[in-house]
C-alpha cells in the first residue's frame, strides 16, 4: 500500500495533522485547574458529548477489526455496535443521573462513595491495568500494523511514533481539547468510511453482488454452538460487556461527566447511540466487499488494507489513511486522559491530599509516560492472541467486565449491598479474570483433554454470562451475611435514595421536562431502528 501513495496524499496528510494539533493546542490554553483539565469545566453540550462517545470507542482497532470480523464472520460482529447503541440509552436514563447528581470526577470515586475505600482503591488500580491491556495496547498494536503496511516500519518503531504523536497532543490539551478535536475526527471518519464503502460496492459490480455472500455471513444471530458469536452469548453475555464498557468505565463515562447538566448528558448519550448504528454498517460492509473481491484468501489482519489499496484512487486513499490515524490518535489520547485522571485523582491525590491543583494536573501528564512504556511492552504479548483484533478486544473484556457490571448493578438497585461484598467480589473477579487471560497467553502449553483446556473451549460470551451470575450471587450472599451499609454509602448512590443528594440542575424545570419528553421519543425511535435491523438480518 505504501508504494501507491502520491504527492497529493502526503499533502493531505500534512494539512490534516496541522489542523488537528492546532485545534488541540488552541483549547489547551484554558486547562489550568482539575475541573477544566479532567472534565472540561463541566460545561459541554450534548452534541460534543455524543460525538466524543462515538469516536472514543471507534478507534483504529475497530476500523481494522470490524472489517476483519466482517470478512470472517459477517454481520454477527455488528451486534456489539448495535447493542452499544441500546446500552447508551441505559446509560442516559439510568446511570447518568447518579453520576451527575453526585458530581464525581471518576468511576473509582463513585465506587468508593458507594462501597468504601477498599473497593475504590481496587477499582482505581485495576482500571489502569485494564486500560493498558484492553485499550492502549490494542490501539497501539492495530496502529502499528497500519504503519507497517503503510510505510514498511516494524511494529515497535510504529508504536513508538504513534506514542510520541499522541503523547504530544494528549499532554498539551486537556479533555476540552480532546472533545473538540473529536468532532473533527468523527465526521472525517464517517465521510471516509462512506467513500470506502461506496467505492468498494462499485468495484465489485453493485449491490446485487451481495447475493453471492454465504447466508451465514448475513445473519446477525448464529447457532448456539458457534465458536465466535453464538446467539445465546449475544443475548446474555454481550450485554454484560457493554454495560461495563459504556456505563461504568471511566474511559467512556468521563465524556458524560463533562456535561452542563443531566439533560445535556442524557441527550449526548442518546445521540451517541444513533451514531453507533454506523460502525456496524460502514466498517463491517468493507469486510464483506473484500470477501467478494478477493475470496477467502486474504492474510489475517490485512482485510481493510487490501481493500483500500485495490479500490481507492490517489487522494481518496489519503482520506482513508487520515480516518484511521485520526481515529487512533483521538481514542488513544482519550485513553491517556482517562488513565491519568484515575491515577492523579484516585491514587496520587489520596497519597498526597495536600497537593495543589497544578501539581495534580502535572502528575497526570507525567503518568502518561509510564503507561505508554508498559503498553509498548505488552504489545509483544499480542502475538499470542487472535489476529482478529476486534474479537480479541471483546474476548479480553469478557474476562474483566462481569465483576464490575455486577457490583454497579447490584449496588445501584439494591441498597442492602455493602462494601464487604463488593470488595470480595472485585478481588475474586480480578483473580479469575487475570487467570483466564493467562490461560490464553500460555495456551500452547495446556494439554488437550485437561480441565483447563475444557474451560478454554467455553465461548467467551457464554463465560461472561456465567461469571456475571456467579458474581451477583456472591454479592447477595455476602451482603446478607454481613452488616448493612451505613447511610453515607446510600444517599444519592442507590435507586431507592437516588434524590437524597444536594444537586441543583442549571436547566429550568419546564425546559428540562420538554427535553425529557423529546428524549423519550428519541430513545424509542432508536430502539425500534435497532430491533428492526436485527429482525431484518434474522430473516
mmCIF file with all atom_site columns, C-alpha atoms in Angstrom, residues 348-523:
data_model
loop_
_atom_site.group_PDB
_atom_site.id
_atom_site.type_symbol
_atom_site.label_atom_id
_atom_site.label_alt_id
_atom_site.label_comp_id
_atom_site.label_asym_id
_atom_site.label_entity_id
_atom_site.label_seq_id
_atom_site.pdbx_PDB_ins_code
_atom_site.Cartn_x
_atom_site.Cartn_y
_atom_site.Cartn_z
_atom_site.occupancy
_atom_site.B_iso_or_equiv
_atom_site.pdbx_formal_charge
_atom_site.auth_seq_id
_atom_site.auth_comp_id
_atom_site.auth_asym_id
_atom_site.auth_atom_id
_atom_site.pdbx_PDB_model_num
ATOM 1   C CA . UNK A 1 348 ? -1.873  10.347  43.842 1.00 0.00 ? 348 UNK A CA 1
ATOM 2   C CA . UNK A 1 349 ? -4.342  12.731  45.489 1.00 0.00 ? 349 UNK A CA 1
ATOM 3   C CA . UNK A 1 350 ? -5.165  10.143  48.152 1.00 0.00 ? 350 UNK A CA 1
ATOM 4   C CA . UNK A 1 351 ? -1.487  9.638   48.949 1.00 0.00 ? 351 UNK A CA 1
ATOM 5   C CA . UNK A 1 352 ? -0.799  13.392  48.888 1.00 0.00 ? 352 UNK A CA 1
ATOM 6   C CA . UNK A 1 353 ? -4.105  15.014  49.922 1.00 0.00 ? 353 UNK A CA 1
ATOM 7   C CA . UNK A 1 354 ? -2.479  18.457  50.307 1.00 0.00 ? 354 UNK A CA 1
ATOM 8   C CA . UNK A 1 355 ? -1.232  18.571  46.697 1.00 0.00 ? 355 UNK A CA 1
ATOM 9   C CA . UNK A 1 356 ? -2.487  21.649  44.832 1.00 0.00 ? 356 UNK A CA 1
ATOM 10  C CA . UNK A 1 357 ? -4.299  21.535  41.502 1.00 0.00 ? 357 UNK A CA 1
ATOM 11  C CA . UNK A 1 358 ? -1.219  22.466  39.461 1.00 0.00 ? 358 UNK A CA 1
ATOM 12  C CA . UNK A 1 359 ? 0.721   19.517  40.879 1.00 0.00 ? 359 UNK A CA 1
ATOM 13  C CA . UNK A 1 360 ? -2.179  17.117  40.345 1.00 0.00 ? 360 UNK A CA 1
ATOM 14  C CA . UNK A 1 361 ? -2.509  18.139  36.686 1.00 0.00 ? 361 UNK A CA 1
ATOM 15  C CA . UNK A 1 362 ? 1.285   17.884  36.227 1.00 0.00 ? 362 UNK A CA 1
ATOM 16  C CA . UNK A 1 363 ? 1.354   14.401  37.777 1.00 0.00 ? 363 UNK A CA 1
ATOM 17  C CA . UNK A 1 364 ? -1.430  13.274  35.452 1.00 0.00 ? 364 UNK A CA 1
ATOM 18  C CA . UNK A 1 365 ? 0.656   14.304  32.446 1.00 0.00 ? 365 UNK A CA 1
ATOM 19  C CA . UNK A 1 366 ? 3.792   12.559  33.740 1.00 0.00 ? 366 UNK A CA 1
ATOM 20  C CA . UNK A 1 367 ? 1.779   9.398   34.421 1.00 0.00 ? 367 UNK A CA 1
ATOM 21  C CA . UNK A 1 368 ? 1.211   9.003   30.689 1.00 0.00 ? 368 UNK A CA 1
ATOM 22  C CA . UNK A 1 369 ? 4.892   8.186   30.152 1.00 0.00 ? 369 UNK A CA 1
ATOM 23  C CA . UNK A 1 370 ? 4.804   5.148   32.439 1.00 0.00 ? 370 UNK A CA 1
ATOM 24  C CA . UNK A 1 371 ? 1.522   3.957   30.956 1.00 0.00 ? 371 UNK A CA 1
ATOM 25  C CA . UNK A 1 372 ? 2.912   4.177   27.431 1.00 0.00 ? 372 UNK A CA 1
ATOM 26  C CA . UNK A 1 373 ? 6.081   2.243   28.296 1.00 0.00 ? 373 UNK A CA 1
ATOM 27  C CA . UNK A 1 374 ? 4.043   -0.572  29.848 1.00 0.00 ? 374 UNK A CA 1
ATOM 28  C CA . UNK A 1 375 ? 1.731   -0.634  26.824 1.00 0.00 ? 375 UNK A CA 1
ATOM 29  C CA . UNK A 1 376 ? 4.640   -0.966  24.390 1.00 0.00 ? 376 UNK A CA 1
ATOM 30  C CA . UNK A 1 377 ? 5.980   -3.926  26.401 1.00 0.00 ? 377 UNK A CA 1
ATOM 31  C CA . UNK A 1 378 ? 2.507   -5.514  26.357 1.00 0.00 ? 378 UNK A CA 1
ATOM 32  C CA . UNK A 1 379 ? 2.444   -5.360  22.559 1.00 0.00 ? 379 UNK A CA 1
ATOM 33  C CA . UNK A 1 380 ? 4.958   -8.225  22.463 1.00 0.00 ? 380 UNK A CA 1
ATOM 34  C CA . UNK A 1 381 ? 2.298   -10.491 24.020 1.00 0.00 ? 381 UNK A CA 1
ATOM 35  C CA . UNK A 1 382 ? -0.308  -9.644  21.396 1.00 0.00 ? 382 UNK A CA 1
ATOM 36  C CA . UNK A 1 383 ? 1.049   -12.314 19.059 1.00 0.00 ? 383 UNK A CA 1
ATOM 37  C CA . UNK A 1 384 ? -0.439  -14.927 21.414 1.00 0.00 ? 384 UNK A CA 1
ATOM 38  C CA . UNK A 1 385 ? -3.945  -13.782 20.600 1.00 0.00 ? 385 UNK A CA 1
ATOM 39  C CA . UNK A 1 386 ? -6.182  -13.943 17.558 1.00 0.00 ? 386 UNK A CA 1
ATOM 40  C CA . UNK A 1 387 ? -5.234  -11.660 14.693 1.00 0.00 ? 387 UNK A CA 1
ATOM 41  C CA . UNK A 1 388 ? -8.898  -10.728 14.548 1.00 0.00 ? 388 UNK A CA 1
ATOM 42  C CA . UNK A 1 389 ? -8.243  -7.600  16.637 1.00 0.00 ? 389 UNK A CA 1
ATOM 43  C CA . UNK A 1 390 ? -11.879 -6.743  17.267 1.00 0.00 ? 390 UNK A CA 1
ATOM 44  C CA . UNK A 1 391 ? -12.653 -10.232 18.528 1.00 0.00 ? 391 UNK A CA 1
ATOM 45  C CA . UNK A 1 392 ? -9.529  -10.211 20.707 1.00 0.00 ? 392 UNK A CA 1
ATOM 46  C CA . UNK A 1 393 ? -10.711 -6.993  22.331 1.00 0.00 ? 393 UNK A CA 1
ATOM 47  C CA . UNK A 1 394 ? -14.120 -8.496  23.125 1.00 0.00 ? 394 UNK A CA 1
ATOM 48  C CA . UNK A 1 395 ? -12.549 -11.702 24.470 1.00 0.00 ? 395 UNK A CA 1
ATOM 49  C CA . UNK A 1 396 ? -10.268 -9.865  26.909 1.00 0.00 ? 396 UNK A CA 1
ATOM 50  C CA . UNK A 1 397 ? -13.126 -7.632  28.044 1.00 0.00 ? 397 UNK A CA 1
ATOM 51  C CA . UNK A 1 398 ? -15.287 -10.711 28.721 1.00 0.00 ? 398 UNK A CA 1
ATOM 52  C CA . UNK A 1 399 ? -12.775 -11.760 31.390 1.00 0.00 ? 399 UNK A CA 1
ATOM 53  C CA . UNK A 1 400 ? -12.765 -8.342  33.038 1.00 0.00 ? 400 UNK A CA 1
ATOM 54  C CA . UNK A 1 401 ? -16.288 -6.934  32.739 1.00 0.00 ? 401 UNK A CA 1
ATOM 55  C CA . UNK A 1 402 ? -18.504 -9.321  34.809 1.00 0.00 ? 402 UNK A CA 1
ATOM 56  C CA . UNK A 1 403 ? -17.442 -8.340  38.375 1.00 0.00 ? 403 UNK A CA 1
ATOM 57  C CA . UNK A 1 404 ? -17.615 -4.611  37.597 1.00 0.00 ? 404 UNK A CA 1
ATOM 58  C CA . UNK A 1 405 ? -21.031 -4.902  35.960 1.00 0.00 ? 405 UNK A CA 1
ATOM 59  C CA . UNK A 1 406 ? -22.218 -6.954  38.931 1.00 0.00 ? 406 UNK A CA 1
ATOM 60  C CA . UNK A 1 407 ? -21.171 -4.522  41.672 1.00 0.00 ? 407 UNK A CA 1
ATOM 61  C CA . UNK A 1 408 ? -22.575 -1.489  39.830 1.00 0.00 ? 408 UNK A CA 1
ATOM 62  C CA . UNK A 1 409 ? -25.964 -3.041  39.022 1.00 0.00 ? 409 UNK A CA 1
ATOM 63  C CA . UNK A 1 410 ? -26.415 -4.725  42.397 1.00 0.00 ? 410 UNK A CA 1
ATOM 64  C CA . UNK A 1 411 ? -25.085 -1.678  44.226 1.00 0.00 ? 411 UNK A CA 1
ATOM 65  C CA . UNK A 1 412 ? -27.424 0.756   42.473 1.00 0.00 ? 412 UNK A CA 1
ATOM 66  C CA . UNK A 1 413 ? -30.539 -1.422  42.519 1.00 0.00 ? 413 UNK A CA 1
ATOM 67  C CA . UNK A 1 414 ? -30.216 -2.989  45.983 1.00 0.00 ? 414 UNK A CA 1
ATOM 68  C CA . UNK A 1 415 ? -29.485 -0.763  48.980 1.00 0.00 ? 415 UNK A CA 1
ATOM 69  C CA . UNK A 1 416 ? -28.605 -3.778  51.156 1.00 0.00 ? 416 UNK A CA 1
ATOM 70  C CA . UNK A 1 417 ? -25.432 -4.467  49.134 1.00 0.00 ? 417 UNK A CA 1
ATOM 71  C CA . UNK A 1 418 ? -22.412 -3.474  51.191 1.00 0.00 ? 418 UNK A CA 1
ATOM 72  C CA . UNK A 1 419 ? -18.706 -2.699  50.812 1.00 0.00 ? 419 UNK A CA 1
ATOM 73  C CA . UNK A 1 420 ? -17.507 -6.063  52.112 1.00 0.00 ? 420 UNK A CA 1
ATOM 74  C CA . UNK A 1 421 ? -19.444 -7.905  49.402 1.00 0.00 ? 421 UNK A CA 1
ATOM 75  C CA . UNK A 1 422 ? -18.264 -5.520  46.697 1.00 0.00 ? 422 UNK A CA 1
ATOM 76  C CA . UNK A 1 423 ? -14.602 -5.770  47.707 1.00 0.00 ? 423 UNK A CA 1
ATOM 77  C CA . UNK A 1 424 ? -14.624 -9.575  47.873 1.00 0.00 ? 424 UNK A CA 1
ATOM 78  C CA . UNK A 1 425 ? -16.419 -9.750  44.513 1.00 0.00 ? 425 UNK A CA 1
ATOM 79  C CA . UNK A 1 426 ? -13.819 -7.451  42.949 1.00 0.00 ? 426 UNK A CA 1
ATOM 80  C CA . UNK A 1 427 ? -10.908 -9.461  44.383 1.00 0.00 ? 427 UNK A CA 1
ATOM 81  C CA . UNK A 1 428 ? -12.347 -12.787 43.207 1.00 0.00 ? 428 UNK A CA 1
ATOM 82  C CA . UNK A 1 429 ? -13.231 -11.275 39.827 1.00 0.00 ? 429 UNK A CA 1
ATOM 83  C CA . UNK A 1 430 ? -9.766  -9.804  39.381 1.00 0.00 ? 430 UNK A CA 1
ATOM 84  C CA . UNK A 1 431 ? -8.049  -13.088 40.179 1.00 0.00 ? 431 UNK A CA 1
ATOM 85  C CA . UNK A 1 432 ? -10.315 -15.152 37.912 1.00 0.00 ? 432 UNK A CA 1
ATOM 86  C CA . UNK A 1 433 ? -10.132 -12.607 35.090 1.00 0.00 ? 433 UNK A CA 1
ATOM 87  C CA . UNK A 1 434 ? -6.350  -12.340 35.046 1.00 0.00 ? 434 UNK A CA 1
ATOM 88  C CA . UNK A 1 435 ? -6.018  -16.109 35.436 1.00 0.00 ? 435 UNK A CA 1
ATOM 89  C CA . UNK A 1 436 ? -8.247  -16.633 32.413 1.00 0.00 ? 436 UNK A CA 1
ATOM 90  C CA . UNK A 1 437 ? -6.179  -14.141 30.450 1.00 0.00 ? 437 UNK A CA 1
ATOM 91  C CA . UNK A 1 438 ? -3.057  -16.095 31.462 1.00 0.00 ? 438 UNK A CA 1
ATOM 92  C CA . UNK A 1 439 ? -4.567  -19.273 30.025 1.00 0.00 ? 439 UNK A CA 1
ATOM 93  C CA . UNK A 1 440 ? -4.823  -17.567 26.641 1.00 0.00 ? 440 UNK A CA 1
ATOM 94  C CA . UNK A 1 441 ? -1.199  -16.433 26.773 1.00 0.00 ? 441 UNK A CA 1
ATOM 95  C CA . UNK A 1 442 ? 0.082   -19.926 27.616 1.00 0.00 ? 442 UNK A CA 1
ATOM 96  C CA . UNK A 1 443 ? -2.484  -21.830 25.581 1.00 0.00 ? 443 UNK A CA 1
ATOM 97  C CA . UNK A 1 444 ? 0.187   -23.833 23.754 1.00 0.00 ? 444 UNK A CA 1
ATOM 98  C CA . UNK A 1 445 ? 1.408   -25.499 26.949 1.00 0.00 ? 445 UNK A CA 1
ATOM 99  C CA . UNK A 1 446 ? -2.037  -26.688 28.116 1.00 0.00 ? 446 UNK A CA 1
ATOM 100 C CA . UNK A 1 447 ? -2.710  -30.368 27.472 1.00 0.00 ? 447 UNK A CA 1
ATOM 101 C CA . UNK A 1 448 ? -5.849  -31.181 25.431 1.00 0.00 ? 448 UNK A CA 1
ATOM 102 C CA . UNK A 1 449 ? -8.451  -33.022 27.492 1.00 0.00 ? 449 UNK A CA 1
ATOM 103 C CA . UNK A 1 450 ? -7.424  -31.401 30.774 1.00 0.00 ? 450 UNK A CA 1
ATOM 104 C CA . UNK A 1 451 ? -9.815  -29.332 32.905 1.00 0.00 ? 451 UNK A CA 1
ATOM 105 C CA . UNK A 1 452 ? -8.057  -26.094 31.950 1.00 0.00 ? 452 UNK A CA 1
ATOM 106 C CA . UNK A 1 453 ? -8.297  -26.987 28.280 1.00 0.00 ? 453 UNK A CA 1
ATOM 107 C CA . UNK A 1 454 ? -12.028 -27.693 28.615 1.00 0.00 ? 454 UNK A CA 1
ATOM 108 C CA . UNK A 1 455 ? -12.534 -24.334 30.336 1.00 0.00 ? 455 UNK A CA 1
ATOM 109 C CA . UNK A 1 456 ? -10.825 -22.597 27.423 1.00 0.00 ? 456 UNK A CA 1
ATOM 110 C CA . UNK A 1 457 ? -13.291 -24.166 24.983 1.00 0.00 ? 457 UNK A CA 1
ATOM 111 C CA . UNK A 1 458 ? -16.217 -22.291 26.543 1.00 0.00 ? 458 UNK A CA 1
ATOM 112 C CA . UNK A 1 459 ? -17.288 -19.414 24.323 1.00 0.00 ? 459 UNK A CA 1
ATOM 113 C CA . UNK A 1 460 ? -16.166 -16.100 25.785 1.00 0.00 ? 460 UNK A CA 1
ATOM 114 C CA . UNK A 1 461 ? -19.680 -14.623 25.715 1.00 0.00 ? 461 UNK A CA 1
ATOM 115 C CA . UNK A 1 462 ? -21.155 -17.648 27.500 1.00 0.00 ? 462 UNK A CA 1
ATOM 116 C CA . UNK A 1 463 ? -18.339 -17.414 30.011 1.00 0.00 ? 463 UNK A CA 1
ATOM 117 C CA . UNK A 1 464 ? -19.121 -13.754 30.686 1.00 0.00 ? 464 UNK A CA 1
ATOM 118 C CA . UNK A 1 465 ? -22.784 -14.589 31.351 1.00 0.00 ? 465 UNK A CA 1
ATOM 119 C CA . UNK A 1 466 ? -21.961 -17.415 33.775 1.00 0.00 ? 466 UNK A CA 1
ATOM 120 C CA . UNK A 1 467 ? -19.394 -15.319 35.643 1.00 0.00 ? 467 UNK A CA 1
ATOM 121 C CA . UNK A 1 468 ? -21.808 -12.388 35.962 1.00 0.00 ? 468 UNK A CA 1
ATOM 122 C CA . UNK A 1 469 ? -24.453 -14.607 37.578 1.00 0.00 ? 469 UNK A CA 1
ATOM 123 C CA . UNK A 1 470 ? -21.814 -16.004 39.939 1.00 0.00 ? 470 UNK A CA 1
ATOM 124 C CA . UNK A 1 471 ? -20.679 -12.511 40.997 1.00 0.00 ? 471 UNK A CA 1
ATOM 125 C CA . UNK A 1 472 ? -24.256 -11.307 41.521 1.00 0.00 ? 472 UNK A CA 1
ATOM 126 C CA . UNK A 1 473 ? -24.947 -14.321 43.730 1.00 0.00 ? 473 UNK A CA 1
ATOM 127 C CA . UNK A 1 474 ? -21.687 -13.715 45.600 1.00 0.00 ? 474 UNK A CA 1
ATOM 128 C CA . UNK A 1 475 ? -22.665 -10.067 46.207 1.00 0.00 ? 475 UNK A CA 1
ATOM 129 C CA . UNK A 1 476 ? -26.097 -11.030 47.537 1.00 0.00 ? 476 UNK A CA 1
ATOM 130 C CA . UNK A 1 477 ? -24.925 -13.840 49.831 1.00 0.00 ? 477 UNK A CA 1
ATOM 131 C CA . UNK A 1 478 ? -22.041 -11.897 51.396 1.00 0.00 ? 478 UNK A CA 1
ATOM 132 C CA . UNK A 1 479 ? -24.190 -8.775  51.859 1.00 0.00 ? 479 UNK A CA 1
ATOM 133 C CA . UNK A 1 480 ? -26.852 -10.770 53.714 1.00 0.00 ? 480 UNK A CA 1
ATOM 134 C CA . UNK A 1 481 ? -24.207 -12.362 55.953 1.00 0.00 ? 481 UNK A CA 1
ATOM 135 C CA . UNK A 1 482 ? -22.544 -9.063  56.864 1.00 0.00 ? 482 UNK A CA 1
ATOM 136 C CA . UNK A 1 483 ? -23.776 -5.721  58.352 1.00 0.00 ? 483 UNK A CA 1
ATOM 137 C CA . UNK A 1 484 ? -25.956 -3.275  56.458 1.00 0.00 ? 484 UNK A CA 1
ATOM 138 C CA . UNK A 1 485 ? -24.154 -0.375  54.743 1.00 0.00 ? 485 UNK A CA 1
ATOM 139 C CA . UNK A 1 486 ? -24.022 2.978   56.539 1.00 0.00 ? 486 UNK A CA 1
ATOM 140 C CA . UNK A 1 487 ? -26.343 5.738   55.324 1.00 0.00 ? 487 UNK A CA 1
ATOM 141 C CA . UNK A 1 488 ? -23.342 7.700   53.976 1.00 0.00 ? 488 UNK A CA 1
ATOM 142 C CA . UNK A 1 489 ? -22.949 4.964   51.336 1.00 0.00 ? 489 UNK A CA 1
ATOM 143 C CA . UNK A 1 490 ? -26.592 5.159   50.241 1.00 0.00 ? 490 UNK A CA 1
ATOM 144 C CA . UNK A 1 491 ? -27.695 8.788   49.823 1.00 0.00 ? 491 UNK A CA 1
ATOM 145 C CA . UNK A 1 492 ? -27.794 9.588   46.133 1.00 0.00 ? 492 UNK A CA 1
ATOM 146 C CA . UNK A 1 493 ? -25.976 6.316   45.430 1.00 0.00 ? 493 UNK A CA 1
ATOM 147 C CA . UNK A 1 494 ? -28.813 3.794   45.099 1.00 0.00 ? 494 UNK A CA 1
ATOM 148 C CA . UNK A 1 495 ? -32.103 3.853   43.223 1.00 0.00 ? 495 UNK A CA 1
ATOM 149 C CA . UNK A 1 496 ? -34.105 3.991   46.451 1.00 0.00 ? 496 UNK A CA 1
ATOM 150 C CA . UNK A 1 497 ? -32.181 7.013   47.732 1.00 0.00 ? 497 UNK A CA 1
ATOM 151 C CA . UNK A 1 498 ? -31.302 8.487   44.340 1.00 0.00 ? 498 UNK A CA 1
ATOM 152 C CA . UNK A 1 499 ? -32.645 12.005  45.021 1.00 0.00 ? 499 UNK A CA 1
ATOM 153 C CA . UNK A 1 500 ? -31.253 12.413  48.541 1.00 0.00 ? 500 UNK A CA 1
ATOM 154 C CA . UNK A 1 501 ? -28.287 14.496  47.462 1.00 0.00 ? 501 UNK A CA 1
ATOM 155 C CA . UNK A 1 502 ? -27.580 18.221  47.187 1.00 0.00 ? 502 UNK A CA 1
ATOM 156 C CA . UNK A 1 503 ? -27.693 18.916  43.460 1.00 0.00 ? 503 UNK A CA 1
ATOM 157 C CA . UNK A 1 504 ? -29.081 21.940  41.654 1.00 0.00 ? 504 UNK A CA 1
ATOM 158 C CA . UNK A 1 505 ? -29.793 21.455  37.949 1.00 0.00 ? 505 UNK A CA 1
ATOM 159 C CA . UNK A 1 506 ? -28.941 24.613  36.000 1.00 0.00 ? 506 UNK A CA 1
ATOM 160 C CA . UNK A 1 507 ? -31.721 23.940  33.465 1.00 0.00 ? 507 UNK A CA 1
ATOM 161 C CA . UNK A 1 508 ? -35.160 25.453  34.253 1.00 0.00 ? 508 UNK A CA 1
ATOM 162 C CA . UNK A 1 509 ? -37.805 22.896  35.229 1.00 0.00 ? 509 UNK A CA 1
ATOM 163 C CA . UNK A 1 510 ? -40.122 23.443  32.241 1.00 0.00 ? 510 UNK A CA 1
ATOM 164 C CA . UNK A 1 511 ? -37.266 23.254  29.764 1.00 0.00 ? 511 UNK A CA 1
ATOM 165 C CA . UNK A 1 512 ? -35.877 20.116  31.438 1.00 0.00 ? 512 UNK A CA 1
ATOM 166 C CA . UNK A 1 513 ? -39.321 18.484  31.197 1.00 0.00 ? 513 UNK A CA 1
ATOM 167 C CA . UNK A 1 514 ? -39.539 19.389  27.492 1.00 0.00 ? 514 UNK A CA 1
ATOM 168 C CA . UNK A 1 515 ? -36.101 17.870  26.865 1.00 0.00 ? 515 UNK A CA 1
ATOM 169 C CA . UNK A 1 516 ? -37.125 14.744  28.764 1.00 0.00 ? 516 UNK A CA 1
ATOM 170 C CA . UNK A 1 517 ? -40.218 14.202  26.585 1.00 0.00 ? 517 UNK A CA 1
ATOM 171 C CA . UNK A 1 518 ? -38.163 14.672  23.411 1.00 0.00 ? 518 UNK A CA 1
ATOM 172 C CA . UNK A 1 519 ? -35.508 12.263  24.666 1.00 0.00 ? 519 UNK A CA 1
ATOM 173 C CA . UNK A 1 520 ? -38.121 9.618   25.452 1.00 0.00 ? 520 UNK A CA 1
ATOM 174 C CA . UNK A 1 521 ? -39.313 9.776   21.839 1.00 0.00 ? 521 UNK A CA 1
ATOM 175 C CA . UNK A 1 522 ? -35.723 9.696   20.519 1.00 0.00 ? 522 UNK A CA 1
ATOM 176 C CA . UNK A 1 523 ? -34.908 6.674   22.677 1.00 0.00 ? 523 UNK A CA 1
#
